[in-house]
Amino acid sequence: MTSETAAQGDPVLRLSGITKRFGALVANDGISFDLARGEVIALLGENGAGKTTLMNILFGHYSADAGSVEVFGQTLPPGQPGAALKAGVGMVHQHFTLADNMSVMDNILLGTEPLWRLGLGRRAARARVAALSRDFGLEVDPDETIAALSVGERQRVEILKALYRDAKILILDEPTAVLTPQETNALFLTLRKAVALGLSVIFISHKLHEVMAISSRVLVLRHGRLAGSVVAAETDRQKLAELMVGAEITPPAPSKATPGAPLLVLDRVATEPQGQRPGLHDVSLSLRAGQITGLAGVSGNGQGALADLLSGLALPTEGSLEIVGERVTGWSPRAAIAAGIGRIPEDRHRTGTIADFTLTENAILETYAQAPASRRGWMDWRAARERAEDIIAQYDVRCPGPQTRIRLLSGGNMQKLILGRVLQGNPRVIIANQPVRGLDIGAVTYVQNQLIKARDAGAAVLLISEDLDEILTLSDVIHVISEGRLSRGFPRGTMKPADLGQWMAGQGFDHAA
């Protein structure tokens, strides 16, 4: 046991020699560590370093090939999530585990009582969920179905689901990936109160400033092995980043843009609402060649409606859409692809990939009917596989090979394949919706540099992100979206985070009106 752990009392959790293989891939290689009562450990590592696999072994989703897990001194039987839950282990998964056709309330209660008793004690359960929502800043309609929620709202339900079960050990796998800074701060305040009362937390995040803010110790995995353990107060972001990737990290520094002609123009466009999420209202936007246009906003305020419209998944009810000066009719996903629009979707699982398809099949999802994947109406699987291999190599997609089913990859590696699929097609307009969500610092830097490179090559890039630092760093011009309304454009360097925050809350729109 390390000295910093011992100082906080006996361990509530001990992992000893955990090893896990998937064929030739060694995901975890002899990993050992302890977690004390009232301690927050951050788990860092590149995509594919083995973080999620290790936590799935702890929670019982996977069985280790070697090693053991002890909770409060008792060895957990491998591969039994029920045993982990009973022992007081809760997990907020990086990949959603929600029933789309059920309500928020039913998803939270599911598994806490037999199905025939779900209707009993509902008033008390609702009151408790409401209190948790309020205290943690995780507001969501308990009667709404999961299918109607945004990605950010789904993540809130996942967190509420774990908190409802009174976990003594809480695993948080990228819990703030879709939360606003305000929601993240509220979550951290509550976690600190809970930790002071004895809750123990394993916090997995790629956001180094969050790791520094919430953890007492940081464990770093690299290629499935424990590369280091450091006290958070005795390190900094740069050192952690270098420990993660084993090399120095240089953040992107885009030069001043030289915008060209408008490639895509919206003129006073409106769209229908999407369930509880607003549609667009009187939106005008110009995406210019050689320019990155940033879109900031709180999750669920119309970003999805805008991305769907530009990708051909939705039609305007008012206004017009022009591409390279020509008004668009007969708009569809096929027409968008033909027009040279590349789409990096917000949700890599539901709309970015097909889980049971291989990497090769996913690499050609949008271009399977075109050369080189198609020749004279027949699939050329050798060419398709070569395309997948190129993406795997260029974007460092960590996987056993191109014939691997994509559901077996980590979320970050799925995202890398999607990015490669889009950027290798040299689109003239790129809709990048949360393009670095779930990526490690090395991959984030690479992807952001690729977007800058595409801009410098003449592409028009729309960057949709809930990370204000990313928006402020990469964008040549920034718009804010709130309740389906779009602000005017703010040139780079003219707005501070606090100013954008006011617009995100709708205050700037009211003042402008």
XYZ file of C-alpha atoms in Angstrom:
513
model
C 0.000 0.000 0.000
C 1.320 3.451 -0.846
C 1.948 5.991 1.908
C -0.689 8.395 0.586
C -3.293 5.606 0.614
C -2.357 4.381 4.056
C -2.739 7.867 5.454
C -6.455 7.744 4.637
C -7.170 4.381 6.254
C -7.543 0.770 5.205
C -8.300 0.131 1.529
C -11.912 -0.418 0.522
C -10.760 -1.798 -2.817
C -7.703 -3.762 -3.896
C -6.840 -4.929 -7.399
C -4.009 -7.450 -7.565
C -2.210 -8.525 -10.736
C -5.143 -7.966 -13.116
C -4.432 -9.333 -16.592
C -6.909 -9.477 -19.483
C -6.358 -10.570 -23.092
C -8.560 -10.299 -26.167
C -6.903 -12.698 -28.578
C -3.413 -11.347 -29.238
C -4.246 -7.999 -27.626
C -3.188 -7.642 -23.971
C -5.603 -5.006 -22.629
C -4.421 -5.212 -18.988
C -1.019 -6.521 -17.954
C -0.537 -7.256 -14.240
C -2.167 -4.115 -12.838
C -2.327 -3.634 -9.057
C -3.502 -0.734 -6.878
C -5.507 0.110 -3.750
C -8.295 2.610 -3.083
C -8.892 4.021 0.393
C -12.105 5.140 2.051
C -12.791 8.770 1.157
C -10.175 8.841 -1.621
C -10.518 9.939 -5.246
C -8.160 8.219 -7.675
C -7.973 9.443 -11.255
C -7.255 6.890 -13.961
C -5.547 8.331 -17.025
C -4.323 6.801 -20.252
C -4.477 7.011 -24.017
C -7.425 5.509 -25.879
C -6.977 1.757 -25.781
C -4.638 1.896 -22.771
C -6.957 -0.451 -20.862
C -8.821 1.883 -18.501
C -12.374 0.838 -19.368
C -11.415 -2.845 -19.569
C -9.947 -2.641 -16.065
C -13.089 -1.019 -14.688
C -15.304 -3.567 -16.437
C -13.344 -6.308 -14.673
C -13.840 -4.530 -11.352
C -17.568 -4.180 -11.987
C -17.958 -7.776 -13.159
C -18.698 -7.230 -16.837
C -15.467 -9.030 -17.751
C -13.581 -11.852 -16.043
C -9.833 -11.344 -15.667
C -7.481 -13.986 -17.074
C -5.362 -13.522 -13.947
C -5.511 -11.524 -10.715
C -8.211 -10.710 -8.168
C -10.508 -7.913 -6.967
C -11.207 -7.377 -3.254
C -13.924 -5.067 -1.920
C -13.909 -4.402 1.831
C -11.601 -7.377 2.271
C -13.810 -9.842 0.357
C -12.784 -11.292 -3.017
C -15.420 -10.622 -5.654
C -16.470 -13.557 -7.826
C -15.372 -12.759 -11.404
C -17.890 -11.832 -14.057
C -20.808 -11.050 -11.731
C -22.014 -7.424 -11.833
C -24.703 -8.289 -9.261
C -22.002 -9.226 -6.760
C -20.206 -5.923 -7.386
C -23.434 -3.964 -6.899
C -24.229 -5.864 -3.708
C -20.733 -5.118 -2.404
C -21.340 -1.384 -2.892
C -19.684 -0.740 -6.257
C -21.480 1.601 -8.652
C -20.411 2.450 -12.179
C -21.282 5.227 -14.598
C -20.376 3.762 -17.974
C -18.736 5.637 -20.808
C -21.093 3.819 -23.198
C -24.730 4.299 -22.262
C -26.598 1.317 -20.765
C -30.133 2.670 -20.956
C -33.404 1.248 -22.321
C -34.454 3.705 -25.045
C -38.164 2.820 -24.919
C -38.490 3.353 -21.157
C -38.793 6.552 -19.144
C -35.991 8.185 -17.202
C -37.636 7.129 -13.947
C -37.998 3.497 -14.989
C -34.376 3.370 -16.112
C -33.217 4.656 -12.732
C -35.388 2.173 -10.836
C -34.705 -0.790 -13.126
C -32.719 -3.385 -11.231
C -33.408 -1.938 -7.797
C -36.663 -3.869 -7.339
C -38.370 -6.864 -8.998
C -40.253 -5.787 -12.132
C -43.657 -6.426 -10.538
C -42.814 -3.960 -7.744
C -41.644 -1.060 -9.932
C -44.963 0.702 -9.433
C -44.772 0.544 -5.635
C -43.180 3.354 -3.634
C -42.967 5.492 -6.746
C -43.778 8.754 -4.993
C -40.863 8.361 -2.586
C -38.577 7.282 -5.427
C -39.524 10.339 -7.488
C -38.821 12.616 -4.541
C -35.412 11.064 -4.078
C -34.540 11.323 -7.766
C -35.675 14.960 -7.761
C -33.418 15.691 -4.780
C -30.435 14.016 -6.457
C -31.109 15.903 -9.676
C -31.238 19.188 -7.808
C -28.195 18.552 -5.607
C -25.983 17.326 -8.446
C -27.138 19.829 -11.061
C -28.390 16.981 -13.251
C -31.830 18.210 -14.225
C -33.824 15.889 -16.487
C -37.521 15.178 -16.981
C -38.230 11.889 -15.112
C -41.208 11.095 -17.362
C -39.430 11.577 -20.691
C -38.397 8.495 -22.641
C -34.685 7.916 -23.102
C -35.074 7.895 -26.902
C -36.199 11.539 -26.809
C -33.193 12.757 -24.793
C -30.015 14.402 -26.051
C -26.635 12.774 -25.468
C -26.001 15.148 -22.562
C -29.314 14.287 -20.928
C -28.645 10.558 -21.311
C -25.340 10.977 -19.495
C -27.145 12.730 -16.640
C -29.485 9.742 -16.310
C -26.488 7.390 -16.131
C -25.024 9.403 -13.258
C -28.371 9.557 -11.439
C -28.814 5.807 -11.869
C -25.544 5.116 -10.051
C -26.161 7.701 -7.310
C -29.628 6.251 -6.610
C -28.093 2.921 -5.550
C -26.061 4.320 -2.604
C -22.731 3.115 -3.920
C -19.802 3.185 -1.466
C -17.315 2.899 -4.327
C -18.202 4.859 -7.439
C -16.533 4.372 -10.827
C -17.008 7.387 -13.080
C -15.984 6.644 -16.676
C -15.848 9.997 -18.504
C -18.830 11.320 -16.479
C -18.437 14.972 -17.502
C -17.873 14.427 -21.215
C -21.242 15.989 -22.072
C -21.773 18.284 -19.083
C -21.427 22.048 -19.142
C -18.719 23.659 -16.997
C -21.394 24.764 -14.528
C -22.823 21.235 -14.256
C -19.329 19.824 -13.830
C -18.575 22.267 -11.017
C -21.842 21.333 -9.287
C -21.019 17.630 -9.639
C -17.553 18.159 -8.190
C -18.961 20.081 -5.209
C -21.321 17.223 -4.420
C -18.620 14.598 -4.921
C -16.391 16.435 -2.443
C -19.193 16.404 0.138
C -19.817 12.708 -0.483
C -16.089 11.895 -0.301
C -15.864 13.732 3.024
C -18.562 11.343 4.290
C -16.606 8.283 3.110
C -17.443 7.731 -0.564
C -14.494 6.383 -2.581
C -14.205 7.299 -6.259
C -12.312 6.121 -9.322
C -12.492 8.967 -11.824
C -11.686 8.313 -15.484
C -11.319 11.415 -17.638
C -9.280 12.825 -20.501
C -9.734 16.349 -19.127
C -6.524 16.957 -17.227
C -7.794 20.066 -15.436
C -10.651 17.966 -13.996
C -8.216 15.294 -12.866
C -6.144 17.924 -11.073
C -9.250 19.469 -9.510
C -10.946 16.368 -8.104
C -8.346 13.637 -7.462
C -5.840 12.999 -4.704
C -3.807 10.468 -6.707
C -3.389 9.860 -10.423
C -2.695 6.438 -11.913
C -1.487 6.408 -15.514
C -1.930 3.396 -17.829
C 0.095 3.009 -21.001
C -0.350 0.070 -23.385
C -2.168 -1.932 -20.715
C 0.424 -1.455 -17.972
C 0.573 0.851 -14.964
C 3.100 3.451 -16.114
C 3.089 5.576 -12.971
C 1.307 6.770 -9.839
C 1.624 10.390 -8.740
C 0.122 12.647 -6.085
C -2.110 15.183 -7.853
C -0.846 18.092 -5.756
C 2.739 17.298 -6.767
C 2.315 17.302 -10.560
C 0.833 19.405 -13.372
C -1.076 18.912 -16.623
C 1.984 18.901 -18.854
C 3.731 16.217 -16.797
C 0.578 14.075 -16.773
C 0.176 14.420 -20.541
C 3.767 13.393 -21.132
C 3.410 10.432 -18.750
C 0.303 9.312 -20.660
C 1.862 9.295 -24.126
C 5.544 8.926 -23.248
C 6.482 12.044 -25.214
C 6.161 15.829 -25.124
C 2.778 17.251 -26.187
C 2.579 20.499 -28.185
C -0.935 21.980 -28.250
C -2.340 23.223 -31.576
C -1.684 26.841 -32.473
C -3.692 27.775 -35.587
C -2.424 30.644 -37.698
C -4.690 33.456 -38.808
C -7.251 32.222 -41.312
C -7.640 33.554 -44.837
C -11.348 32.895 -45.492
C -12.485 32.319 -49.053
C -15.906 32.197 -50.656
C -18.970 30.920 -48.787
C -19.386 27.193 -49.421
C -22.587 26.650 -47.430
C -25.129 29.329 -46.508
C -28.274 29.186 -44.389
C -30.712 32.071 -44.780
C -33.351 32.522 -42.054
C -33.833 28.789 -41.608
C -36.275 27.120 -39.226
C -36.764 23.424 -38.438
C -39.261 21.371 -36.450
C -38.552 20.627 -32.752
C -36.975 17.230 -31.985
C -39.048 15.862 -29.086
C -38.237 18.052 -26.091
C -35.307 19.668 -27.915
C -35.853 22.893 -29.837
C -35.671 23.231 -33.579
C -33.940 26.144 -35.271
C -35.472 29.620 -35.271
C -34.592 32.169 -37.963
C -30.994 30.936 -38.271
C -28.607 32.507 -40.773
C -25.082 31.128 -41.094
C -22.272 31.244 -43.638
C -19.520 28.611 -43.679
C -16.566 29.933 -45.669
C -13.693 28.110 -47.312
C -10.523 28.177 -45.219
C -12.305 29.037 -41.980
C -13.248 27.194 -38.784
C -16.615 28.357 -37.465
C -17.116 27.426 -33.816
C -20.560 26.764 -32.335
C -20.803 27.035 -28.545
C -23.842 26.212 -26.450
C -25.286 24.162 -23.625
C -26.186 20.615 -24.722
C -29.676 20.298 -26.205
C -30.107 23.879 -27.455
C -30.317 23.188 -31.172
C -26.843 21.880 -32.034
C -28.322 18.537 -33.046
C -30.980 20.205 -35.201
C -28.339 22.240 -37.027
C -26.030 19.247 -37.538
C -28.932 17.127 -38.813
C -30.013 19.841 -41.248
C -26.534 20.307 -42.701
C -26.057 16.520 -42.972
C -29.304 15.985 -44.892
C -31.084 14.267 -42.013
C -33.646 17.071 -41.610
C -35.393 19.549 -43.884
C -36.020 23.243 -43.239
C -39.599 24.356 -42.682
C -38.622 27.939 -43.529
C -35.674 29.642 -45.194
C -33.158 28.311 -47.666
C -29.924 26.323 -47.894
C -27.288 27.098 -50.534
C -24.150 25.143 -51.417
C -21.532 26.978 -53.503
C -24.104 29.552 -54.519
C -26.801 27.118 -55.642
C -30.068 26.757 -53.750
C -30.598 23.183 -52.578
C -33.696 21.118 -53.369
C -34.258 17.426 -52.757
C -32.033 17.497 -49.675
C -31.026 14.120 -48.163
C -27.985 12.371 -46.604
C -27.050 11.038 -50.050
C -27.271 14.559 -51.501
C -25.139 15.931 -48.638
C -22.418 13.343 -49.258
C -22.524 14.037 -52.992
C -22.158 17.756 -52.258
C -18.906 17.102 -50.399
C -20.164 17.419 -46.828
C -18.295 15.253 -44.327
C -20.120 14.420 -41.085
C -18.531 13.627 -37.728
C -21.657 12.766 -35.691
C -22.181 13.553 -32.034
C -23.077 9.980 -31.048
C -20.550 7.501 -32.424
C -22.639 4.520 -31.265
C -26.118 5.363 -32.556
C -25.323 7.323 -35.727
C -21.573 7.008 -36.334
C -21.037 3.256 -36.495
C -22.849 -0.088 -36.704
C -21.777 -2.104 -33.688
C -21.671 -5.585 -35.248
C -19.968 -4.433 -38.465
C -16.209 -4.773 -38.786
C -13.850 -1.821 -38.984
C -13.626 -2.431 -42.730
C -17.400 -2.279 -43.141
C -17.676 0.813 -40.946
C -14.872 2.535 -42.872
C -16.963 2.473 -46.084
C -20.453 3.050 -44.653
C -20.943 6.274 -46.595
C -18.913 5.402 -49.705
C -19.582 1.711 -50.300
C -21.214 2.436 -53.687
C -18.241 4.493 -54.905
C -14.769 3.594 -56.138
C -12.514 2.118 -54.918
C -14.880 0.119 -52.659
C -17.230 -0.524 -55.582
C -16.316 -1.611 -59.098
C -18.959 -2.045 -61.784
C -21.633 -2.522 -59.131
C -19.654 -5.117 -57.151
C -17.946 -4.669 -53.786
C -14.143 -4.708 -53.866
C -13.441 -5.961 -50.371
C -9.674 -5.880 -50.841
C -9.823 -2.153 -51.593
C -12.219 -1.632 -48.674
C -9.869 -3.463 -46.322
C -6.912 -1.411 -47.566
C -8.862 1.771 -46.844
C -9.563 0.563 -43.308
C -5.904 -0.348 -42.828
C -4.860 3.143 -43.977
C -7.202 4.742 -41.432
C -6.022 2.406 -38.666
C -2.384 3.284 -39.358
C -2.796 7.021 -39.921
C -5.132 7.636 -36.974
C -3.579 5.132 -34.556
C -6.773 3.093 -34.164
C -5.770 0.476 -31.606
C -7.409 -2.804 -32.535
C -6.517 -6.403 -33.456
C -7.139 -5.657 -37.147
C -9.570 -4.396 -39.808
C -11.858 -7.425 -39.444
C -12.528 -6.654 -35.746
C -16.136 -5.848 -34.885
C -16.163 -2.179 -33.942
C -18.179 -2.736 -30.750
C -15.052 -4.334 -29.241
C -13.100 -1.060 -29.489
C -12.896 1.666 -26.875
C -15.002 4.755 -27.539
C -11.946 6.805 -28.421
C -10.759 4.310 -31.009
C -14.232 4.232 -32.573
C -14.016 8.015 -32.844
C -10.626 7.821 -34.537
C -12.041 5.509 -37.215
C -14.933 7.913 -37.860
C -12.538 10.857 -38.130
C -10.350 8.994 -40.576
C -13.386 7.955 -42.617
C -14.434 11.594 -42.960
C -11.111 13.373 -43.379
C -9.634 10.900 -45.875
C -12.513 11.758 -48.197
C -11.243 15.387 -48.483
C -14.685 16.987 -47.949
C -15.104 20.659 -48.770
C -17.440 21.176 -45.787
C -16.830 19.367 -42.482
C -19.536 19.164 -39.795
C -17.472 18.252 -36.716
C -19.945 17.598 -33.895
C -18.010 16.963 -30.639
C -15.055 15.571 -32.681
C -12.701 14.958 -29.743
C -15.222 13.765 -27.159
C -13.692 10.860 -25.252
C -10.230 11.170 -26.826
C -6.961 11.280 -24.893
C -4.742 14.375 -24.959
C -2.476 13.003 -27.682
C -5.409 12.084 -29.926
C -7.128 15.420 -29.203
C -4.038 17.299 -30.332
C -3.779 15.177 -33.481
C -7.455 15.575 -34.411
C -7.453 19.312 -33.811
C -4.357 19.690 -35.971
C -6.118 17.667 -38.697
C -9.086 20.079 -38.593
C -6.686 23.017 -38.883
C -4.941 21.259 -41.788
C -8.288 20.729 -43.529
C -9.110 24.419 -43.021
C -5.762 25.464 -44.464
C -6.410 23.202 -47.459
C -9.608 25.160 -48.182
C -12.326 23.268 -46.323
C -15.083 25.047 -44.418
C -15.273 23.572 -40.922
C -18.182 23.856 -38.500
C -16.873 22.899 -35.037
C -19.684 22.067 -32.596
C -18.316 21.661 -29.082
C -19.343 22.092 -25.459
C -15.689 22.641 -24.508
C -15.157 26.404 -24.506
C -11.375 26.016 -24.461
C -11.567 24.045 -27.708
C -13.922 26.589 -29.273
C -11.738 29.542 -28.266
C -8.517 27.858 -29.399
C -9.564 26.585 -32.826
C -12.346 28.864 -34.074
C -11.734 31.755 -36.440
C -15.273 32.979 -35.775
C -17.622 31.896 -32.970
C -21.425 31.673 -32.840
C -23.489 30.760 -29.769
C -26.707 28.761 -29.974
C -29.422 28.978 -27.317
C -32.956 27.560 -27.579
C -32.533 27.219 -31.328
C -31.429 30.818 -31.851
C -28.019 31.682 -33.302
C -25.949 34.651 -32.206
C -23.990 36.887 -34.523
C -20.420 35.834 -35.274
C -17.636 36.852 -32.887
C -14.114 36.984 -34.401
C -11.316 35.112 -32.639
C -10.016 36.899 -29.555
C -13.008 39.215 -29.066
C -14.881 37.076 -26.490
C -13.927 35.663 -23.097
C -15.426 32.465 -21.601
C -17.604 34.515 -19.231
C -18.988 36.523 -22.156
C -19.811 33.378 -24.105
C -21.364 31.912 -20.957
C -23.853 34.784 -20.831
C -24.874 34.171 -24.430
C -25.114 30.409 -23.757
C -27.568 31.215 -20.950
C -29.617 33.330 -23.369
C -28.723 36.674 -21.805
C -26.881 38.014 -24.819
C -29.891 37.317 -27.048
C -32.193 39.208 -24.706
C -29.808 42.166 -24.632
C -29.450 42.126 -28.411
C -33.216 42.123 -28.785
